[in-house]
Coordinates of C-alpha atoms in Angstrom, one line a residue:
Chain A
X1 CA -31.7 -6.5 134.8
X2 CA -32.9 -7.4 138.3
X3 CA -35.2 -5.0 140.3
X4 CA -33.4 -3.2 143.2
X5 CA -34.8 -3.9 146.7
X6 CA -35.8 -0.9 148.8
X7 CA -33.3 -1.1 151.7
X8 CA -31.5 1.5 153.8
X9 CA -29.0 1.0 151.5
X10 CA -31.7 1.4 148.9
X11 CA -30.5 5.0 148.0
X12 CA -27.1 3.7 147.1
X13 CA -28.6 0.8 145.3
X14 CA -30.8 3.1 143.4
X15 CA -27.8 5.1 142.3
X16 CA -26.1 1.9 141.3
X17 CA -29.1 0.8 139.4
X18 CA -29.3 4.2 137.7
X19 CA -25.7 4.1 136.7
X20 CA -26.2 0.6 135.4
X21 CA -29.3 1.6 133.5
X22 CA -27.5 4.6 132.1
X23 CA -24.6 2.6 131.0
X24 CA -26.8 0.0 129.6
X25 CA -28.8 2.6 127.7
X26 CA -25.7 4.2 126.5
X27 CA -24.2 1.1 125.0
X28 CA -27.6 0.4 123.6
X29 CA -27.6 3.9 122.0
X30 CA -24.1 3.4 120.8
X31 CA -25.2 0.1 119.2
X32 CA -28.0 1.9 117.6
X33 CA -25.7 4.6 116.3
X34 CA -23.4 2.0 114.9
X35 CA -26.1 0.4 113.1
X36 CA -27.4 3.6 111.7
X37 CA -24.0 4.5 110.3
X38 CA -23.8 1.2 108.5
X39 CA -27.2 1.6 107.1
X40 CA -26.3 5.1 106.0
X41 CA -23.1 3.9 104.3
X42 CA -24.9 1.2 102.6
X43 CA -27.5 3.7 101.4
X44 CA -24.8 6.0 100.0
X45 CA -23.3 3.0 98.3
X46 CA -26.6 2.1 96.7
X47 CA -27.2 5.6 95.6
X48 CA -23.8 5.9 94.1
X49 CA -24.2 2.7 92.2
X50 CA -27.5 3.8 90.9
X51 CA -26.0 7.1 89.7
X52 CA -23.1 5.1 88.1
X53 CA -25.5 2.9 86.3
X54 CA -27.4 6.0 85.1
X55 CA -24.2 7.5 83.7
X56 CA -23.4 4.2 82.0
X57 CA -26.9 4.0 80.5
X58 CA -27.2 7.7 79.5
X59 CA -23.7 8.5 78.2
X60 CA -21.4 5.5 77.7
X61 CA -23.8 3.2 75.8
X62 CA -24.9 5.8 73.3
X63 CA -21.2 6.9 72.8
X64 CA -20.3 3.2 72.3
X65 CA -22.9 2.7 69.6
X66 CA -21.9 6.0 68.0
X67 CA -18.4 4.8 67.9
X68 CA -19.5 1.5 66.4
X69 CA -21.5 3.4 63.8
X70 CA -18.5 5.7 63.1
X71 CA -16.3 2.6 62.4
X72 CA -19.0 1.2 60.1
X73 CA -19.3 4.6 58.4
X74 CA -15.5 4.8 58.0
X75 CA -15.5 1.4 56.4
X76 CA -18.3 2.5 54.1
X77 CA -20.5 -0.4 55.4
X78 CA -23.6 1.6 56.2
X79 CA -26.1 3.8 54.7
X80 CA -28.6 3.5 57.5
X81 CA -29.8 6.3 59.7
X82 CA -28.2 6.3 63.2
X83 CA -31.0 6.4 65.7
X84 CA -30.3 7.5 69.3
X85 CA -32.9 9.2 71.4
X86 CA -31.1 10.6 74.3
X87 CA -32.6 14.0 74.0
X88 CA -29.2 15.6 74.5
X89 CA -26.0 16.6 72.6
X90 CA -25.3 13.0 71.9
X91 CA -28.5 12.6 70.0
X92 CA -27.7 15.8 68.1
X93 CA -24.2 14.5 67.3
X94 CA -25.7 11.2 66.1
X95 CA -28.2 13.1 63.9
X96 CA -25.3 15.2 62.4
X97 CA -23.4 12.0 61.7
X98 CA -26.4 10.4 60.1
X99 CA -26.9 13.5 57.9
X100 CA -23.2 13.4 56.8
X101 CA -23.5 9.7 56.1
X102 CA -26.6 10.1 54.1
X103 CA -25.1 13.0 52.0
X104 CA -21.9 11.1 51.5
X105 CA -23.7 8.0 50.3
X106 CA -25.8 10.0 47.9
X107 CA -22.7 11.7 46.5
X108 CA -21.0 8.3 46.3
X109 CA -23.9 6.8 44.4
X110 CA -24.0 9.7 42.0
X111 CA -20.2 9.5 41.4
X112 CA -20.4 5.8 40.8
X113 CA -23.2 6.3 38.3
X114 CA -21.2 9.0 36.5
X115 CA -18.1 6.8 36.6
X116 CA -20.1 4.0 34.9
X117 CA -21.3 6.5 32.3
X118 CA -17.8 7.7 31.7
X119 CA -16.5 4.1 31.4
X120 CA -19.2 3.2 28.9
X121 CA -18.5 6.4 26.9
X122 CA -14.8 5.6 27.0
X123 CA -15.6 2.1 25.8
X124 CA -17.8 3.4 23.1
X125 CA -15.1 5.8 21.8
X126 CA -12.5 3.0 22.0
X127 CA -14.8 0.7 20.0
X128 CA -15.4 3.4 17.4
X129 CA -11.7 4.2 17.1
X130 CA -10.7 0.6 16.8
X131 CA -13.3 -0.1 14.2
X132 CA -12.2 2.7 11.9
X133 CA -10.6 1.1 8.9
X134 CA -8.0 3.8 8.6
X135 CA -5.0 3.5 11.0
X136 CA -5.0 6.1 13.8
X137 CA -2.0 6.9 15.9
X138 CA -1.9 9.6 18.6
X139 CA 1.3 10.8 20.0
X140 CA 2.1 13.0 23.0
X141 CA 4.2 16.1 23.1
X142 CA 7.3 14.0 23.2
X143 CA 6.1 12.0 20.1
X144 CA 5.6 8.9 22.2
X145 CA 2.7 6.8 21.0
X146 CA -0.2 7.0 23.4
X147 CA -2.9 5.4 21.2
X148 CA -2.9 3.2 18.1
X149 CA -6.0 1.5 16.8
X150 CA -6.2 -2.0 15.3
X151 CA -5.8 -0.8 11.7
X152 CA -2.7 1.1 12.6
X153 CA -1.3 -1.9 14.4
X154 CA -2.1 -4.0 11.3
X155 CA -0.1 -1.6 9.1
X156 CA 2.7 -1.3 11.6
X157 CA 2.8 -5.1 12.2
X158 CA 3.6 -4.9 15.9
X159 CA 1.3 -5.8 18.9
X160 CA -0.3 -2.9 20.7
X161 CA 1.5 -3.3 24.0
X162 CA 4.9 -3.0 22.2
X163 CA 3.9 0.2 20.4
X164 CA 2.7 2.2 23.4
X165 CA 5.1 4.7 24.9
X166 CA 7.5 4.1 21.9
X167 CA 8.9 6.9 20.0
X168 CA 7.0 7.5 16.7
X169 CA 10.1 7.4 14.5
X170 CA 11.3 4.2 16.0
X171 CA 8.0 2.4 15.0
X172 CA 7.4 3.8 11.5
X173 CA 9.5 5.0 8.7
X174 CA 7.9 7.1 6.0
X175 CA 9.4 7.9 2.7
X176 CA 8.1 10.1 -0.1
X177 CA 8.0 9.1 -3.8
X178 CA 11.6 10.1 -4.2
X179 CA 12.6 7.7 -1.5
X180 CA 13.4 10.6 0.9
X181 CA 12.9 9.7 4.5
X182 CA 10.3 12.1 6.1
X183 CA 11.2 13.3 9.5
X184 CA 8.4 13.4 12.1
X185 CA 8.9 17.1 12.3
X186 CA 7.5 17.4 8.8
X187 CA 4.4 15.3 9.2
X188 CA 3.8 15.8 12.9
X189 CA 5.1 19.3 13.8
X190 CA 4.9 19.7 17.6
X191 CA 7.0 22.8 18.5
X192 CA 4.6 25.6 19.5
X193 CA 6.5 28.1 17.4
X194 CA 6.3 27.7 13.7
X195 CA 9.4 26.0 12.4
X196 CA 11.7 27.5 9.9
X197 CA 12.2 24.3 8.0
X198 CA 10.1 24.3 4.9
X199 CA 7.3 21.7 4.9
X200 CA 8.2 19.3 2.1
X201 CA 5.5 16.9 3.2
X202 CA 2.4 17.3 1.2
X203 CA -0.7 15.8 3.0
X204 CA -2.4 14.3 0.0
X205 CA 0.6 12.7 -1.7
X206 CA 0.9 9.0 -1.2
X207 CA 3.9 8.0 1.0
X208 CA 5.5 4.6 1.7
X209 CA 5.4 3.3 5.2
X210 CA 8.1 0.8 6.0
X211 CA 7.4 -1.1 9.3
X212 CA 9.8 -2.9 11.6
X213 CA 9.4 -6.1 9.6
X214 CA 10.5 -4.2 6.5
X215 CA 7.1 -4.5 4.9
X216 CA 6.2 -1.6 2.8
X217 CA 2.7 -0.2 2.3
X218 CA 1.5 2.7 0.2
X219 CA -0.5 5.0 2.4
X220 CA -2.0 8.4 2.4
X221 CA -1.2 10.3 5.6
X222 CA -3.3 13.0 7.2
X223 CA -1.8 14.6 10.3
X224 CA -3.4 17.0 12.7
X225 CA -1.5 18.8 15.5
X226 CA -3.5 18.9 18.7
X227 CA -1.2 21.1 20.7
X228 CA -2.7 23.9 22.8
X229 CA -3.5 22.1 25.9
X230 CA -0.2 21.1 27.6
X231 CA -2.1 19.3 30.4
X232 CA -3.6 16.9 28.0
X233 CA -0.1 16.1 26.7
X234 CA -1.3 15.5 23.1
X235 CA 1.1 16.0 20.2
X236 CA -0.7 15.1 17.0
X237 CA -3.1 12.7 15.5
X238 CA -2.0 10.7 12.5
X239 CA -4.4 9.0 10.2
X240 CA -3.1 6.3 7.8
X241 CA -5.2 5.4 4.8
X242 CA -3.8 2.2 3.3
X243 CA -3.6 2.5 -0.5
X244 CA -2.3 -1.0 -1.2
X245 CA -5.7 -2.3 -2.4
X246 CA -6.6 0.8 -4.3
X247 CA -3.2 0.6 -6.1
X248 CA -3.8 -3.0 -6.9
X249 CA -7.2 -2.2 -8.3
X250 CA -5.8 0.7 -10.3
X251 CA -3.2 -1.6 -11.8
X252 CA -5.9 -4.1 -12.7
X253 CA -7.8 -1.3 -14.4
X254 CA -4.8 -0.1 -16.3
X255 CA -4.1 -3.7 -17.4
X256 CA -7.7 -4.0 -18.5
X257 CA -7.5 -0.8 -20.5
X258 CA -4.3 -2.0 -22.1
X259 CA -5.8 -5.4 -23.0
X260 CA -9.1 -3.8 -24.2
X261 CA -7.3 -1.4 -26.4
X262 CA -5.3 -4.2 -27.9
X263 CA -8.5 -6.1 -28.7
X264 CA -9.9 -3.0 -30.3
X265 CA -6.9 -2.4 -32.3
X266 CA -7.0 -5.7 -34.1
X267 CA -10.2 -5.2 -36.0
X268 CA -9.3 -1.5 -36.5
X269 CA -6.1 -2.5 -38.2
X270 CA -8.0 -4.6 -40.7
X271 CA -10.6 -1.9 -41.3
X272 CA -8.1 0.9 -41.8
X273 CA -5.7 -1.3 -43.8
X274 CA -8.3 -2.4 -46.3
X275 CA -9.8 1.1 -46.5
X276 CA -6.5 2.5 -47.4
X277 CA -6.0 0.0 -50.2
X278 CA -9.6 0.5 -51.3
X279 CA -9.1 4.3 -51.4
X280 CA -6.0 3.8 -53.4
X281 CA -7.6 1.4 -55.9
X282 CA -10.6 3.7 -56.2
X283 CA -8.6 6.8 -57.0
X284 CA -9.2 6.3 -60.7
X285 CA -12.2 4.0 -60.7
X286 CA -14.7 5.3 -58.1
X287 CA -17.5 7.8 -58.7
X288 CA -17.4 11.0 -56.7
X289 CA -20.0 9.7 -54.3
X290 CA -18.1 6.5 -53.8
X291 CA -14.9 8.4 -53.1
X292 CA -16.9 10.5 -50.6
X293 CA -18.2 7.5 -48.8
X294 CA -14.8 5.8 -48.6
X295 CA -13.4 9.1 -47.3
X296 CA -16.0 9.4 -44.6
X297 CA -15.4 5.8 -43.4
X298 CA -11.7 6.4 -43.4
X299 CA -12.1 9.6 -41.3
X300 CA -14.3 7.9 -38.8
X301 CA -12.0 4.9 -38.5
X302 CA -9.0 7.2 -38.0
X303 CA -10.9 8.9 -35.2
X304 CA -11.6 5.6 -33.6
X305 CA -7.9 4.7 -33.9
X306 CA -7.0 7.9 -32.2
X307 CA -9.4 7.2 -29.4
X308 CA -8.0 3.7 -28.8
X309 CA -4.5 5.1 -29.0
X310 CA -5.4 7.7 -26.4
X311 CA -6.8 5.1 -24.1
X312 CA -3.6 3.1 -24.3
X313 CA -1.5 6.2 -23.8
X314 CA -3.5 7.1 -20.7
X315 CA -2.9 3.7 -19.3
X316 CA 0.8 4.3 -19.9
X317 CA 0.7 7.7 -18.2
X318 CA -1.1 6.1 -15.2
X319 CA 1.6 3.4 -14.9
X320 CA 4.3 6.0 -15.3
X321 CA 5.4 4.1 -18.4
X322 CA 4.8 6.9 -20.9
X323 CA 8.1 7.8 -22.2
X324 CA 9.2 10.3 -24.8
X325 CA 12.3 10.3 -27.0
X326 CA 13.3 13.9 -27.5
X327 CA 15.5 15.0 -30.4
X328 CA 16.1 18.3 -32.3
X329 CA 12.8 18.9 -34.2
X330 CA 12.3 21.4 -37.0
X331 CA 9.3 23.1 -35.4
X332 CA 8.2 25.2 -38.4
X333 CA 8.1 22.1 -40.5
X334 CA 6.2 20.2 -37.9
X335 CA 3.6 22.9 -37.5
X336 CA 3.1 23.1 -41.3
X337 CA 2.6 19.4 -41.4
X338 CA 0.1 19.5 -38.6
X339 CA -1.9 22.2 -40.3
X340 CA -1.8 20.2 -43.6
X341 CA -3.1 17.1 -41.9
X342 CA -6.0 18.9 -40.4
X343 CA -6.9 21.0 -43.4
X344 CA -9.4 18.5 -44.7
X345 CA -11.3 18.2 -41.5
X346 CA -11.4 22.0 -41.2
X347 CA -12.5 22.4 -44.8
X348 CA -15.5 20.1 -44.2
X349 CA -16.8 22.9 -41.8
X350 CA -15.6 25.7 -44.0
X351 CA -13.1 26.7 -41.3
X352 CA -9.9 28.3 -42.4
X353 CA -6.6 27.3 -40.8
X354 CA -4.0 30.1 -40.7
X355 CA -0.4 29.5 -39.9
X356 CA 1.7 32.5 -38.8
X357 CA 5.3 31.8 -38.2
X358 CA 8.3 34.2 -37.5
X359 CA 11.0 34.4 -40.2
X360 CA 13.2 32.0 -38.3
X361 CA 12.1 29.5 -35.8
X362 CA 14.7 27.5 -33.9
X363 CA 14.4 23.7 -33.6
X364 CA 12.8 22.5 -30.4
X365 CA 13.8 19.5 -28.4
X366 CA 10.8 17.1 -28.7
X367 CA 9.5 13.7 -29.6
X368 CA 8.1 14.1 -33.1
X369 CA 5.4 11.4 -32.8
X370 CA 4.1 12.7 -29.4
X371 CA 4.2 16.4 -30.5
X372 CA 2.2 15.5 -33.5
X373 CA -0.4 13.9 -31.2
X374 CA -0.5 17.2 -29.2
X375 CA -0.9 19.4 -32.3
X376 CA -3.5 17.1 -33.8
X377 CA -5.4 17.1 -30.6
X378 CA -5.4 20.9 -30.1
X379 CA -6.2 21.7 -33.8
X380 CA -9.0 19.1 -34.0
X381 CA -10.4 20.4 -30.8
X382 CA -10.4 23.9 -32.2
X383 CA -12.2 22.6 -35.3
X384 CA -14.7 20.7 -33.3
X385 CA -15.7 23.6 -31.1
X386 CA -15.7 26.3 -33.8
X387 CA -18.8 26.9 -35.8
X388 CA -18.9 26.7 -39.6
X389 CA -17.0 29.5 -41.3
X390 CA -14.7 30.1 -38.3
X391 CA -11.1 30.9 -38.3
X392 CA -8.3 29.0 -36.5
X393 CA -4.9 30.6 -36.1
X394 CA -1.8 28.7 -35.4
X395 CA 1.3 30.8 -34.5
X396 CA 4.6 30.4 -32.8
X397 CA 6.9 32.9 -31.0
X398 CA 10.3 32.7 -29.5
X399 CA 10.6 33.1 -25.7
X400 CA 13.6 32.8 -23.4
X401 CA 15.0 29.3 -24.1
X402 CA 11.6 28.2 -25.4
X403 CA 9.2 28.3 -28.3
X404 CA 5.6 29.1 -27.4
X405 CA 3.0 27.8 -29.8
X406 CA -0.5 29.2 -29.9
X407 CA -3.7 27.7 -31.3
X408 CA -6.6 30.2 -31.2
X409 CA -10.1 30.0 -32.5
X410 CA -13.2 32.2 -32.5
X411 CA -15.4 29.3 -31.4
X412 CA -17.4 28.3 -28.4
X413 CA -14.9 29.4 -25.8
X414 CA -14.5 28.0 -22.3
X415 CA -16.5 29.1 -19.3
X416 CA -14.3 30.5 -16.5
X417 CA -15.2 27.8 -14.0
X418 CA -14.1 25.0 -16.4
X419 CA -10.6 26.4 -17.0
X420 CA -9.0 24.9 -13.9
X421 CA -10.3 21.4 -14.7
X422 CA -9.8 21.5 -18.4
X423 CA -6.6 19.4 -18.4
X424 CA -7.8 16.8 -16.0
X425 CA -8.7 13.2 -17.1
X426 CA -12.2 12.7 -18.5
X427 CA -13.1 16.3 -17.9
X428 CA -15.4 17.8 -20.5
X429 CA -16.9 21.2 -20.7
X430 CA -20.7 21.1 -20.0
X431 CA -21.6 22.1 -23.5
X432 CA -19.4 19.3 -24.9
X433 CA -21.5 16.8 -23.1
X434 CA -24.6 18.0 -24.8
X435 CA -25.2 15.4 -27.4
X436 CA -27.1 17.7 -29.6
X437 CA -24.0 19.8 -30.1
X438 CA -22.6 16.7 -31.9
X439 CA -19.1 17.2 -30.5
X440 CA -17.2 14.1 -29.9
X441 CA -14.5 13.3 -27.4
X442 CA -13.5 11.3 -24.4
X443 CA -12.0 14.0 -22.2
X444 CA -8.6 12.3 -22.7
X445 CA -7.0 14.5 -25.3
X446 CA -6.1 17.5 -23.2
X447 CA -5.1 15.3 -20.3
X448 CA -2.7 13.5 -22.6
X449 CA -1.5 16.7 -24.3
X450 CA -0.6 18.1 -20.8
X451 CA 1.2 14.9 -19.9
X452 CA 3.2 15.0 -23.1
X453 CA 4.1 18.7 -22.9
X454 CA 5.1 18.3 -19.3
X455 CA 7.3 15.3 -20.1
X456 CA 9.1 17.7 -22.4
X457 CA 9.6 20.1 -19.5
X458 CA 7.1 22.5 -21.2
X459 CA 3.9 24.1 -20.0
X460 CA 0.4 24.1 -21.4
X461 CA -2.4 26.6 -20.6
X462 CA -5.5 28.1 -22.0
X463 CA -7.1 31.6 -22.1
X464 CA -10.7 32.2 -23.0
X465 CA -12.8 35.3 -22.5
X466 CA -15.8 33.1 -21.9
X467 CA -18.7 31.4 -23.8
X468 CA -18.7 32.1 -27.5
X469 CA -15.7 34.3 -27.2
X470 CA -13.2 31.8 -28.6
X471 CA -10.2 30.3 -26.8
X472 CA -6.4 30.2 -27.2
X473 CA -4.3 27.3 -26.1
X474 CA -0.6 27.8 -25.5
X475 CA 2.2 25.4 -24.9
X476 CA 5.9 25.9 -24.6
X477 CA 8.8 23.6 -25.6
X478 CA 12.5 24.0 -24.9
X479 CA 14.7 25.2 -27.7
X480 CA 17.0 22.5 -28.9
X481 CA 20.6 23.1 -27.8
X482 CA 21.8 21.0 -30.8
X483 CA 21.5 23.2 -33.8
X484 CA 22.0 20.7 -36.5
X485 CA 21.3 17.1 -36.9
X486 CA 24.2 14.8 -37.4
X487 CA 24.5 13.8 -41.1
X488 CA 24.0 10.1 -40.4
X489 CA 20.9 10.7 -38.4
X490 CA 17.8 9.3 -40.1
X491 CA 15.5 12.0 -41.4
X492 CA 12.9 11.8 -38.8
X493 CA 10.9 14.8 -39.9
X494 CA 9.7 13.2 -43.1
X495 CA 6.5 11.3 -42.5
X496 CA 6.4 7.9 -44.2
X497 CA 4.6 8.2 -47.5
X498 CA 1.0 7.5 -47.2
X499 CA -1.9 7.0 -49.5
X500 CA -3.5 10.4 -49.6
X501 CA -7.1 10.3 -48.5
X502 CA -9.6 10.3 -51.4
X503 CA -10.8 13.8 -52.0
X504 CA -14.5 14.3 -52.7
Chain B
X1 CA 11.2 6.6 -52.2
X2 CA 7.7 5.7 -53.3
X3 CA 6.8 2.6 -51.4
X4 CA 4.5 1.5 -54.1
X5 CA 7.2 1.6 -56.8
X6 CA 8.6 -1.8 -57.4
X7 CA 11.9 -2.2 -55.7
X8 CA 14.4 -3.7 -58.2
X9 CA 16.1 -5.6 -55.3
X10 CA 12.8 -6.7 -53.9
X11 CA 12.5 -9.7 -56.3
X12 CA 15.4 -11.4 -54.5
X13 CA 14.0 -10.8 -51.0
X14 CA 11.8 -13.3 -49.3
X15 CA 9.5 -12.3 -46.5
X16 CA 7.5 -14.5 -44.1
X17 CA 4.5 -13.0 -42.3
X18 CA 3.4 -14.9 -39.2
X19 CA 0.0 -13.5 -38.4
X20 CA -3.2 -15.3 -37.2
X21 CA -5.6 -12.6 -38.4
X22 CA -6.2 -13.8 -41.9
X23 CA -7.5 -10.5 -43.3
X24 CA -4.5 -8.6 -42.0
X25 CA -2.0 -11.2 -43.2
X26 CA -3.5 -11.1 -46.6
X27 CA -3.6 -7.3 -46.7
X28 CA 0.1 -7.1 -45.9
X29 CA 0.8 -9.8 -48.4
X30 CA -1.1 -7.9 -51.0
X31 CA 0.7 -4.6 -50.5
X32 CA 4.2 -6.0 -49.9
X33 CA 4.1 -8.4 -52.9
X34 CA 2.8 -5.6 -55.1
X35 CA 6.2 -3.9 -54.4
X36 CA 7.9 -7.0 -55.8
X37 CA 8.8 -9.0 -52.7
X38 CA 8.2 -12.7 -52.3
X39 CA 5.8 -13.1 -49.5
X40 CA 4.6 -16.2 -47.6
X41 CA 2.1 -16.4 -44.7
X42 CA 2.1 -18.6 -41.7
X43 CA -1.1 -18.5 -39.5
X44 CA 0.4 -19.6 -36.2
X45 CA 3.7 -20.0 -34.4
X46 CA 4.2 -23.7 -35.0
X47 CA 3.6 -23.4 -38.8
X48 CA 5.9 -20.3 -38.7
X49 CA 8.8 -22.4 -37.2
X50 CA 8.2 -25.2 -39.7
X51 CA 8.3 -22.8 -42.7
X52 CA 11.5 -21.1 -41.3
X53 CA 13.1 -24.5 -41.0
X54 CA 12.1 -25.5 -44.5
X55 CA 13.4 -22.5 -46.3
X56 CA 15.4 -19.3 -45.5
X57 CA 13.9 -15.8 -45.4
X58 CA 15.4 -12.4 -45.5
X59 CA 12.8 -10.9 -43.2
X60 CA 10.3 -12.1 -40.7
X61 CA 7.2 -10.0 -40.0
X62 CA 6.1 -11.4 -36.7
X63 CA 2.9 -11.0 -34.7
X64 CA 3.1 -11.7 -30.9
X65 CA -0.4 -12.9 -30.0
X66 CA -0.6 -16.1 -31.8
X67 CA -2.4 -19.4 -31.1
X68 CA -0.1 -22.0 -29.6
X69 CA 3.5 -20.9 -29.8
X70 CA 3.4 -17.1 -29.5
X71 CA 5.6 -14.7 -31.4
X72 CA 8.2 -14.2 -28.7
X73 CA 8.5 -18.0 -28.1
X74 CA 8.9 -18.6 -31.9
X75 CA 11.7 -16.0 -31.9
X76 CA 13.4 -17.6 -28.9
X77 CA 13.3 -21.1 -30.4
X78 CA 14.5 -19.9 -33.8
X79 CA 17.3 -17.8 -32.4
X80 CA 18.5 -20.7 -30.2
X81 CA 18.7 -23.0 -33.2
X82 CA 20.1 -20.4 -35.5
X83 CA 22.1 -17.9 -33.4
X84 CA 23.9 -16.6 -36.4
X85 CA 20.9 -15.9 -38.6
X86 CA 21.0 -12.6 -40.4
X87 CA 17.3 -12.6 -41.0
X88 CA 15.7 -9.2 -40.2
X89 CA 12.9 -9.6 -37.5
X90 CA 10.3 -6.9 -37.4
X91 CA 7.7 -7.4 -34.6
X92 CA 4.4 -6.3 -36.0
X93 CA 1.9 -6.3 -33.2
X94 CA -0.7 -4.4 -31.3
X95 CA 0.8 -5.3 -27.9
X96 CA 2.4 -2.2 -26.4
X97 CA 3.3 -3.4 -22.9
X98 CA 6.8 -2.4 -21.9
X99 CA 7.7 -5.9 -20.7
X100 CA 6.9 -7.3 -24.1
X101 CA 8.8 -4.7 -26.0
X102 CA 11.8 -5.2 -23.7
X103 CA 11.7 -9.0 -24.1
X104 CA 11.4 -8.7 -27.9
X105 CA 14.6 -6.6 -28.2
X106 CA 16.4 -9.0 -25.8
X107 CA 15.5 -11.8 -28.1
X108 CA 17.1 -10.0 -31.0
X109 CA 14.3 -8.3 -32.7
X110 CA 15.4 -5.7 -35.3
X111 CA 12.4 -3.5 -34.8
X112 CA 9.1 -3.2 -33.1
X113 CA 6.1 -1.8 -34.9
X114 CA 2.5 -1.1 -33.7
X115 CA 0.1 -2.5 -36.3
X116 CA -2.8 -0.2 -35.6
X117 CA -0.8 3.0 -36.1
X118 CA 0.5 2.0 -39.5
X119 CA -1.3 1.9 -42.8
X120 CA -0.4 -1.1 -45.1
X121 CA 1.7 1.3 -47.1
X122 CA 3.5 2.5 -44.0
X123 CA 4.2 -1.2 -43.2
X124 CA 5.7 -1.5 -46.7
X125 CA 7.8 1.7 -46.0
X126 CA 9.1 0.2 -42.8
X127 CA 10.0 -3.1 -44.7
X128 CA 12.0 -1.0 -47.2
X129 CA 13.6 1.0 -44.3
X130 CA 14.6 -2.1 -42.5
X131 CA 16.2 -3.5 -45.7
X132 CA 18.0 -0.2 -46.1
X133 CA 19.2 -0.3 -42.5
X134 CA 17.2 2.7 -41.5
X135 CA 14.6 3.3 -38.7
X136 CA 11.7 5.7 -38.6
X137 CA 9.9 7.4 -35.8
X138 CA 7.3 4.6 -36.0
X139 CA 9.7 2.2 -34.5
X140 CA 9.0 1.6 -30.9
X141 CA 12.1 2.4 -28.8
X142 CA 13.7 -0.3 -26.8
X143 CA 12.7 0.2 -23.1

């Protein structure tokens, strides 16, 4: 701007200058305003950006890492604590998440430990079950097999995976000793209400198991119903005890007894044979003492022969090979003969044998040899267990379709607790075991007598009031339906003539 | 009949005892020959067969447990050579197994007796019974 000269026209000039100055200043001011506005806008922009950045740093970043942590947490990849220090709700949220995570991971660890424990318990049980030598099969409520241990599979003869889920009756066939097929309802009853069908299956009786390959094994079956908890879906537990080996061992034992008795019989035959001849020869030549000696040797040898015979008979009973040959038998005559045969033995102890028979006694249907064994056994037992001077009474009475024979003594009697076991093999009453009582026996006589009487469809039993109160043995035999022997039938009641024992 | 009485017919009857236990064989020979029978002894199966080939007998008392050829084998060989023989064969043994008894009867034994349960006189009675065509309760039943 140029200075304005002071001329007349100076007033005008001054005005002009003033206007120019004003205009100039105005535009200058406007420029300044414009600049200020720009600066202001820029300032606002800067502030906004700063605020945005603050939002990003304070909210979005923590949220993002929370999200990342949540994803890890969902995938189960973390058990760390989530650490955000924002001092606000996000930090609280993160803390809550951390707590949940920690709780969950603790629970998870505990559950895993318990699972391991359960698995190891399960394995332990499985090992125990599979190592049991008896076969075990468990079926569900529908009788489908849900468990079979190795021994069971060995008996069944089918691999485990083919057995599971199969119906019990499709896998095994059980038959009893009469070859009757047992239904699974008998040995594994599952219905919750007791069934009306009588249980023919007896738990302790051996049964035969036929597997799919048609192999038979003798087993003893124990079955337990485990119904009660329908959720568990358990039907019953079957335990198979294989008897094959035991049966084979028993057969060996029976064979051994059979052979041993044969070996014992050979020298006995010689002894008894020569003694008989000696006794006969000595009838007229021997002194009283010599006759007495021979008689004693003879009695002892005969007892030995009875023992050996009993052993052999027991081995026959065990094999089921003990047979009888029943025929009409004059029972009065048989009883008289038995009494006569035992008189000598009784006389040695000054015991009297009394026989009381009804006027008429029908014939019985029996095997004469076997029945004589029973009578000799019962009478000689009575003599053995009756003190000197005692009385033994033998009597018979007629029942319905049967003859009941009684042999009673006033001897040592039988304790009550011994009575149920008296007819079992090798059982002997305690006092009989006392060697000082000098009573001999093997515990086979009554067992055999019972076997013989039962083979005749009879019964044998005993009554005793107790120790020292004597005892009475009873047995029944069916009355023979054939009244008279055919005329051409050999006279079987007559005993072959024998050399009478030498009397002292 | 008293078994000890001499049987008038016995003199004509010849009996062979095949028994390896010498005391027993001699005992039977003693008792049976006392009753008048002609009795010979063979101690084993092979000798038994030889004697049976050399002369004929009316009765054979045969043990089973014999050294070499056993009693049942002896019977089988004899019967296969002489299927029409009328000789009475009494097994006289202590073997009581059913299988043995069964086999003995299948081979044509007349009777089966258990030695140990018979006195020598009872054996003689059974010899007499067998000649008379009778059996007693001592005879083991065929199984």
